[in-house]
Every structure is written in C-alpha cells, then in structure tokens.
C-alpha cells in the first residue's frame, strides 16, 4: 500500500544521521547536531559555525560551507515530514530501508535511543555521498534523475510499522531502477570483482518491493552505479525469482517485527553479517553481541625472519 505524502510548509530538523525517530521541530530547540571535531563535546550548529568563521582552532578542518552542508544534510524534507506525521496519527513506527539491510539490534538501538552524535570528521564519508547525490540532482534533468520517497504500511502483514525508502531513480517507461553508491577508494572499480555487494543487492530488492507495493510495478531491470572520486562503474543487479521476491517480503516483515516488537529492556539479538558492521557501529560500546575482529597477525621482525 502506498501512502501519499503531501508537502508541509514547516521546517524541521531530523535528529542526526537519519535515525528512525521522528524529526525534532527546529522551533522547539536548537539542539547540538554533532560533536566538535576537536573537543569531542556536543556543539550547537550556530556555535560551531561561529567558531569556524572566527578562526577555528588548529586540528579542525571544517570551514563554514562544509558545516552548512552538514547541517542541511540533516534536515528532513517535506515528504519525510509528511510520512512521520501520518505515522504519528496512525500510531505506527516508521523504519527506513537501511534498518532492514543491516544488523537488527543496531536498527533497534537507533529507534529507541536515536543515533549518537558524531564528529563532522566521522560523518564526512556520508556527507560526501549526499553531496554527490545533490550535485546530480541539481545538474541532471528531472526526467532522468528524480529521487522519490515511498512508504509501505506493514499493518496488513500484522506489524505496526511502515517502511519508508527513497529510490534514486526509477523510470516507469523503461522499468529501470538505478541506485547510486559512492565508495571511499582510489582503486579502479574494475578491481572489485565482488560488485554489486550482497547488502546492496538486498537493498535494491527492497526498493523493487517498495515500488511494486506502491503500485508502480516491479522493475524490469535493476542496476547500481558505483562512484568514486576518480571512477564510475554501473553493474547489473539480477532480478529475484518469484520465490526470491516472496523471501524478500518475508524478510522485510520478520525484520520489522523483530525491531518494533523487541523486549524494550533487552532488544533483539545482534546479527551483523560482517566484522566491519560492528567496527563502524556507533552502539558497539553497549552491545553484548558485537563481533570480535581477530587481531591482525604481527609482522615478523628481521630477527624472527632469519630464525
Ligand atoms: S569549527 Fe571545528 S573546532 Fe570549532 S566548534 Fe566547530 S568542529 Fe569544533
Ligand atoms: S555492535 Fe555489531 S552486533 Fe552490536 S548492534 Fe552494532 S552492528 Fe549489531
């Protein structure tokens, strides 16, 4: 089921980093949105910008335009605000697609605690991705680059939640769904034999499910365009079989249920699929299910090598 999302005029700010809690109206407070890069203490955006304008301390590289971009990237758009307002009226929990592709416990932490504040340095990789998207959006014609938000109500599946997702580009005329990903590497993308990554395929399949449930039909072709600062590569994503599509739907419902119906004092079990997910997880300090990365083997010294 698709929900129409009429624009609303008020200007609200999301909690940092796109967590699944409702946006905080900017008129209520002006809360810190990130940590100072130097002191690691929470700092309000206006105070941070004033510091940047007035000769920030050594050790901080964040100039006003970058900080303004960071603040702007945390604002919720009209469609998202309409989704949260609809969800509040209906008493359902909004979950983002990103909550369905990663660790269940991480998504639960994000829902009940909100995402912890980060330093601009730590946020930089995601902000860089947003800058890429915004640049494409402003330079490309709407007919070829149109981000669209969708929401699907899970109550018909027995879960008091709704899945909200934003599709980078879908052309109903050709049935082609394209997702854009930025990668933090200087290596040629042709040197990555494992593209598309498994979790990116899972994400694109969820977008396909969203489009179908929203009444736009299942895509006839799916692809991911990977971009780095020096390279670009578009790779096809295989369409799921009919059984695969059923599996995707069952996974979405099961995961959403596990997140929203978890015991509020215990939470669901962590199910990160790879060590890197725990390594970069903002909740790892509190998490009992954190995967342990085995220490790297020590390099042999010259003496040891001789022996
Ligand atoms: S400009 Fe840099 S040093 Fe100053 S408050 Fe902001 S992050 Fe901290
Ligand atoms: S530390 Fe790992 S298992 Fe725990 S919430 Fe984070 S990603 Fe999940």
Short mmCIF file of C-alpha atoms and ligand atoms in Angstrom, two decimals:
data_model
loop_
_atom_site.label_atom_id
_atom_site.label_comp_id
_atom_site.label_asym_id
_atom_site.label_seq_id
_atom_site.Cartn_x
_atom_site.Cartn_y
_atom_site.Cartn_z
CA UNK A 1 0.00 0.00 0.00
CA UNK A 2 1.37 3.40 -0.93
CA UNK A 3 0.85 6.48 1.20
CA UNK A 4 0.58 9.85 -0.50
CA UNK A 5 2.96 12.37 1.04
CA UNK A 6 1.74 15.93 0.56
CA UNK A 7 4.36 18.59 1.32
CA UNK A 8 4.07 20.52 4.57
CA UNK A 9 5.35 24.08 4.96
CA UNK A 10 7.14 23.88 8.31
CA UNK A 11 10.89 23.47 8.51
CA UNK A 12 12.02 20.75 10.84
CA UNK A 13 15.35 19.20 11.50
CA UNK A 14 15.86 15.47 11.67
CA UNK A 15 17.74 14.01 14.55
CA UNK A 16 21.27 13.42 13.32
CA UNK A 17 22.15 10.83 10.74
CA UNK A 18 18.70 9.84 9.60
CA UNK A 19 17.68 7.73 12.55
CA UNK A 20 14.22 6.21 12.74
CA UNK A 21 12.86 8.53 15.42
CA UNK A 22 10.53 11.33 14.39
CA UNK A 23 12.07 14.64 13.28
CA UNK A 24 12.55 17.27 16.00
CA UNK A 25 10.83 20.58 15.21
CA UNK A 26 13.56 23.21 14.88
CA UNK A 27 11.33 25.73 16.58
CA UNK A 28 11.33 23.77 19.85
CA UNK A 29 15.05 23.75 20.47
CA UNK A 30 18.29 24.20 18.66
CA UNK A 31 19.98 21.05 19.90
CA UNK A 32 23.55 20.07 19.17
CA UNK A 33 23.60 18.02 15.97
CA UNK A 34 27.19 16.87 16.13
CA UNK A 35 30.30 16.79 18.32
CA UNK A 36 33.10 19.30 17.99
CA UNK A 37 35.91 17.79 15.93
CA UNK A 38 38.49 18.96 18.47
CA UNK A 39 36.89 18.76 21.91
CA UNK A 40 34.51 15.85 21.05
CA UNK A 41 31.84 17.70 23.06
CA UNK A 42 28.32 18.37 21.70
CA UNK A 43 28.17 21.71 19.92
CA UNK A 44 25.15 23.56 18.52
CA UNK A 45 25.44 24.24 14.76
CA UNK A 46 25.31 28.03 15.20
CA UNK A 47 28.10 27.98 17.80
CA UNK A 48 30.15 25.67 15.57
CA UNK A 49 29.66 27.94 12.56
CA UNK A 50 30.64 30.99 14.63
CA UNK A 51 33.80 29.16 15.70
CA UNK A 52 34.57 28.24 12.07
CA UNK A 53 34.09 31.85 10.93
CA UNK A 54 36.24 33.24 13.71
CA UNK A 55 39.36 31.16 13.12
CA UNK A 56 38.67 27.64 14.28
CA UNK A 57 41.44 26.03 16.35
CA UNK A 58 44.25 24.08 14.80
CA UNK A 59 43.20 20.48 14.26
CA UNK A 60 39.80 21.37 12.81
CA UNK A 61 39.44 21.44 9.02
CA UNK A 62 35.74 22.27 8.88
CA UNK A 63 35.03 25.54 7.14
CA UNK A 64 31.59 27.25 7.15
CA UNK A 65 30.42 25.93 3.74
CA UNK A 66 31.10 22.33 4.76
CA UNK A 67 29.42 22.79 8.14
CA UNK A 68 26.38 24.42 6.49
CA UNK A 69 26.22 21.45 4.10
CA UNK A 70 26.37 19.11 7.09
CA UNK A 71 23.52 20.95 8.81
CA UNK A 72 21.48 20.98 5.62
CA UNK A 73 22.04 17.22 5.08
CA UNK A 74 20.37 16.58 8.45
CA UNK A 75 17.18 18.42 7.56
CA UNK A 76 14.16 16.33 6.77
CA UNK A 77 12.37 17.05 3.52
CA UNK A 78 8.67 17.77 3.21
CA UNK A 79 7.83 14.24 2.06
CA UNK A 80 9.61 12.70 5.05
CA UNK A 81 7.86 15.06 7.46
CA UNK A 82 4.52 14.11 5.93
CA UNK A 83 5.39 10.42 6.41
CA UNK A 84 6.20 10.93 10.10
CA UNK A 85 3.08 13.00 10.63
CA UNK A 86 0.94 10.27 9.00
CA UNK A 87 2.70 7.60 11.11
CA UNK A 88 2.10 9.55 14.34
CA UNK A 89 -1.61 9.81 13.53
CA UNK A 90 -1.78 6.10 12.74
CA UNK A 91 0.40 5.09 15.70
CA UNK A 92 2.82 3.09 13.56
CA UNK A 93 6.62 3.10 13.66
CA UNK A 94 8.50 4.30 10.60
CA UNK A 95 11.51 2.21 9.63
CA UNK A 96 13.96 3.18 6.90
CA UNK A 97 15.19 0.70 4.31
CA UNK A 98 18.66 0.94 5.87
CA UNK A 99 17.18 -0.58 9.06
CA UNK A 100 16.20 -3.68 7.11
CA UNK A 101 19.53 -4.39 5.46
CA UNK A 102 21.89 -4.22 8.43
CA UNK A 103 22.04 -5.59 11.95
CA UNK A 104 18.63 -5.88 13.66
CA UNK A 105 19.97 -4.79 17.04
CA UNK A 106 21.62 -1.71 15.54
CA UNK A 107 18.28 -0.70 13.99
CA UNK A 108 16.60 -1.22 17.37
CA UNK A 109 19.18 0.93 19.17
CA UNK A 110 18.66 3.64 16.57
CA UNK A 111 14.93 3.50 17.08
CA UNK A 112 14.88 3.67 20.86
CA UNK A 113 17.97 5.80 21.56
CA UNK A 114 18.40 7.84 18.40
CA UNK A 115 21.79 7.89 16.73
CA UNK A 116 24.60 9.16 18.95
CA UNK A 117 26.15 12.44 17.88
CA UNK A 118 29.23 12.15 15.70
CA UNK A 119 32.07 14.50 14.84
CA UNK A 120 31.99 16.09 11.37
CA UNK A 121 35.08 14.00 10.52
CA UNK A 122 33.25 10.80 11.28
CA UNK A 123 30.22 11.99 9.32
CA UNK A 124 32.30 13.03 6.32
CA UNK A 125 32.01 9.85 4.20
CA UNK A 126 28.20 10.02 4.32
CA UNK A 127 28.13 13.77 3.73
CA UNK A 128 30.35 13.29 0.68
CA UNK A 129 27.82 10.77 -0.67
CA UNK A 130 24.99 13.26 -0.08
CA UNK A 131 26.96 15.96 -1.90
CA UNK A 132 27.32 13.63 -4.92
CA UNK A 133 23.57 12.94 -4.91
CA UNK A 134 22.64 16.61 -4.54
CA UNK A 135 25.03 17.63 -7.32
CA UNK A 136 23.49 15.06 -9.67
CA UNK A 137 20.00 16.13 -8.66
CA UNK A 138 20.70 19.78 -9.40
CA UNK A 139 22.59 19.13 -12.67
CA UNK A 140 20.50 16.38 -14.24
CA UNK A 141 17.06 16.88 -15.74
CA UNK A 142 14.17 15.75 -13.55
CA UNK A 143 13.15 13.18 -16.14
CA UNK A 144 16.41 11.28 -15.69
CA UNK A 145 17.23 11.91 -12.03
CA UNK A 146 14.28 12.02 -9.71
CA UNK A 147 14.57 10.82 -6.14
CA UNK A 148 11.22 9.60 -4.89
CA UNK A 149 10.10 8.63 -1.42
CA UNK A 150 7.80 5.69 -0.88
CA UNK A 151 6.14 4.26 2.16
CA UNK A 152 4.52 0.87 2.60
CA UNK A 153 2.22 0.11 5.53
CA UNK A 154 3.04 -3.22 7.19
CA UNK A 155 -0.17 -3.47 9.23
CA UNK A 156 -1.77 -5.73 6.61
CA UNK A 157 1.19 -8.07 7.37
CA UNK A 158 0.47 -7.91 11.10
CA UNK A 159 3.24 -5.46 12.08
CA UNK A 160 2.59 -1.93 13.39
CA UNK A 161 5.26 -0.38 11.22
CA UNK A 162 5.72 1.27 7.86
CA UNK A 163 8.76 1.05 5.61
CA UNK A 164 9.97 4.33 4.13
CA UNK A 165 12.53 4.37 1.36
CA UNK A 166 13.90 6.73 -1.23
CA UNK A 167 14.63 5.41 -4.68
CA UNK A 168 17.42 7.26 -6.50
CA UNK A 169 15.91 6.77 -9.92
CA UNK A 170 13.10 4.74 -11.39
CA UNK A 171 11.85 5.17 -14.93
CA UNK A 172 8.34 3.68 -15.20
CA UNK A 173 8.55 3.87 -19.02
CA UNK A 174 11.56 1.56 -19.24
CA UNK A 175 11.10 -0.14 -15.86
CA UNK A 176 14.75 0.52 -14.94
CA UNK A 177 15.63 1.10 -11.29
CA UNK A 178 19.04 2.68 -10.66
CA UNK A 179 20.68 3.08 -7.29
CA UNK A 180 23.75 5.29 -6.77
CA UNK A 181 26.56 4.44 -4.36
CA UNK A 182 29.72 6.34 -3.56
CA UNK A 183 32.80 4.43 -2.50
CA UNK A 184 35.75 5.59 -0.48
CA UNK A 185 38.61 4.32 -2.59
CA UNK A 186 41.15 5.41 -5.17
CA UNK A 187 41.37 1.90 -6.62
CA UNK A 188 39.85 1.36 -10.06
CA UNK A 189 36.36 -0.04 -9.63
CA UNK A 190 37.19 -2.76 -12.16
CA UNK A 191 39.45 -4.19 -9.43
CA UNK A 192 36.40 -5.04 -7.33
CA UNK A 193 35.22 -8.45 -8.55
CA UNK A 194 32.52 -8.63 -5.86
CA UNK A 195 30.37 -5.74 -7.14
CA UNK A 196 27.50 -5.42 -6.54
CA UNK A 197 27.94 -6.13 -2.83
CA UNK A 198 25.43 -8.54 -1.29
CA UNK A 199 23.93 -5.96 1.09
CA UNK A 200 23.49 -3.54 -1.82
CA UNK A 201 21.60 -6.22 -3.79
CA UNK A 202 19.37 -6.78 -0.76
CA UNK A 203 18.69 -3.04 -0.59
CA UNK A 204 17.82 -2.77 -4.29
CA UNK A 205 15.46 -5.74 -4.00
CA UNK A 206 13.70 -3.94 -1.13
CA UNK A 207 13.34 -0.89 -3.39
CA UNK A 208 11.78 -3.17 -6.01
CA UNK A 209 9.34 -4.43 -3.39
CA UNK A 210 8.50 -0.84 -2.36
CA UNK A 211 7.82 0.16 -5.97
CA UNK A 212 5.58 -2.82 -6.54
CA UNK A 213 3.63 -2.24 -3.33
CA UNK A 214 3.33 1.45 -4.25
CA UNK A 215 1.56 0.40 -7.45
CA UNK A 216 4.35 1.26 -9.89
CA UNK A 217 5.05 -2.32 -10.85
CA UNK A 218 8.16 -4.40 -10.22
CA UNK A 219 11.23 -3.05 -12.08
CA UNK A 220 12.15 -4.87 -15.28
CA UNK A 221 15.82 -4.10 -14.80
CA UNK A 222 17.93 -3.10 -11.80
CA UNK A 223 21.41 -1.66 -11.63
CA UNK A 224 23.80 0.08 -9.26
CA UNK A 225 26.15 2.86 -10.29
CA UNK A 226 29.24 2.90 -8.08
CA UNK A 227 31.16 6.17 -8.00
CA UNK A 228 34.50 7.15 -6.51
CA UNK A 229 36.38 10.43 -6.81
CA UNK A 230 38.08 9.10 -9.94
CA UNK A 231 35.96 6.33 -11.40
CA UNK A 232 32.45 5.15 -12.19
CA UNK A 233 31.06 1.69 -12.85
CA UNK A 234 27.48 0.53 -13.37
CA UNK A 235 26.76 -3.10 -12.59
CA UNK A 236 23.53 -5.04 -13.16
CA UNK A 237 21.57 -6.49 -10.25
CA UNK A 238 19.84 -9.75 -11.08
CA UNK A 239 16.08 -9.76 -10.64
CA UNK A 240 14.85 -12.11 -7.90
CA UNK A 241 12.84 -15.18 -8.88
CA UNK A 242 9.17 -15.29 -7.77
CA UNK A 243 10.32 -17.35 -4.75
CA UNK A 244 13.07 -14.79 -4.16
CA UNK A 245 10.52 -11.97 -4.14
CA UNK A 246 8.43 -13.86 -1.57
CA UNK A 247 11.57 -14.36 0.50
CA UNK A 248 12.37 -10.63 0.35
CA UNK A 249 8.87 -9.77 1.57
CA UNK A 250 9.03 -12.36 4.36
CA UNK A 251 12.43 -10.98 5.46
CA UNK A 252 11.14 -7.40 5.49
CA UNK A 253 8.15 -8.35 7.63
CA UNK A 254 10.20 -10.54 10.00
CA UNK A 255 12.92 -7.93 10.45
CA UNK A 256 10.44 -5.09 11.05
CA UNK A 257 8.61 -7.26 13.59
CA UNK A 258 11.86 -8.09 15.38
CA UNK A 259 12.74 -4.39 15.63
CA UNK A 260 9.42 -2.89 16.70
CA UNK A 261 8.21 -5.76 18.89
CA UNK A 262 11.51 -6.39 20.72
CA UNK A 263 11.51 -6.50 24.53
CA UNK A 264 12.29 -2.84 25.36
CA UNK A 265 14.71 -3.85 28.12
CA UNK A 266 16.61 -6.50 26.16
CA UNK A 267 16.31 -5.68 22.48
CA UNK A 268 16.75 -8.16 19.64
CA UNK A 269 19.90 -10.19 19.15
CA UNK A 270 22.64 -8.56 17.10
CA UNK A 271 23.04 -10.25 13.73
CA UNK A 272 25.79 -8.28 11.96
CA UNK A 273 26.93 -10.28 8.95
CA UNK A 274 30.47 -8.97 8.86
CA UNK A 275 33.07 -7.66 11.28
CA UNK A 276 33.12 -4.24 9.59
CA UNK A 277 29.50 -3.59 10.55
CA UNK A 278 30.39 -3.87 14.25
CA UNK A 279 33.66 -2.00 13.76
CA UNK A 280 31.82 1.08 12.45
CA UNK A 281 28.72 0.67 14.65
CA UNK A 282 28.00 3.65 16.88
CA UNK A 283 26.45 1.35 19.51
CA UNK A 284 29.27 -1.15 19.78
CA UNK A 285 30.34 0.02 23.25
CA UNK A 286 26.99 -1.06 24.72
CA UNK A 287 26.32 -4.07 22.53
CA UNK A 288 26.72 -7.58 24.01
CA UNK A 289 26.59 -9.16 20.54
CA UNK A 290 29.48 -7.26 18.99
CA UNK A 291 31.55 -9.43 16.65
CA UNK A 292 35.16 -9.66 17.64
CA UNK A 293 37.61 -8.84 14.89
CA UNK A 294 40.61 -11.13 15.27
CA UNK A 295 43.81 -9.11 15.74
CA UNK A 296 45.98 -8.80 12.66
CA UNK A 297 48.97 -11.15 12.71
CA UNK A 298 52.11 -9.33 13.84
CA UNK A 299 54.68 -8.61 11.15
CA UNK A 300 57.80 -10.71 11.54
CA UNK A 301 60.89 -8.80 12.64
CA UNK A 302 64.12 -9.19 10.67
CA UNK A 303 65.49 -11.37 13.50
CA UNK A 304 62.42 -13.59 13.59
CA UNK A 305 62.57 -13.97 9.81
CA UNK A 306 66.19 -15.16 10.00
CA UNK A 307 65.35 -17.63 12.74
S1 LIG B 1 34.56 24.82 13.91
FE1 LIG B 1 35.66 22.94 14.41
S2 LIG B 1 36.71 23.39 16.34
FE2 LIG B 1 35.11 24.94 16.08
S3 LIG B 1 33.35 24.12 17.21
FE3 LIG B 1 33.14 23.51 15.06
S4 LIG B 1 34.08 21.48 14.94
FE4 LIG B 1 34.76 22.42 16.85
S1 LIG B 2 27.98 -3.84 17.54
FE1 LIG B 2 27.52 -5.24 15.85
S2 LIG B 2 26.02 -6.70 16.67
FE2 LIG B 2 26.07 -4.92 18.05
S3 LIG B 2 24.44 -3.54 17.33
FE3 LIG B 2 26.33 -2.91 16.34
S4 LIG B 2 26.36 -3.99 14.40
FE4 LIG B 2 24.88 -5.03 15.70
#
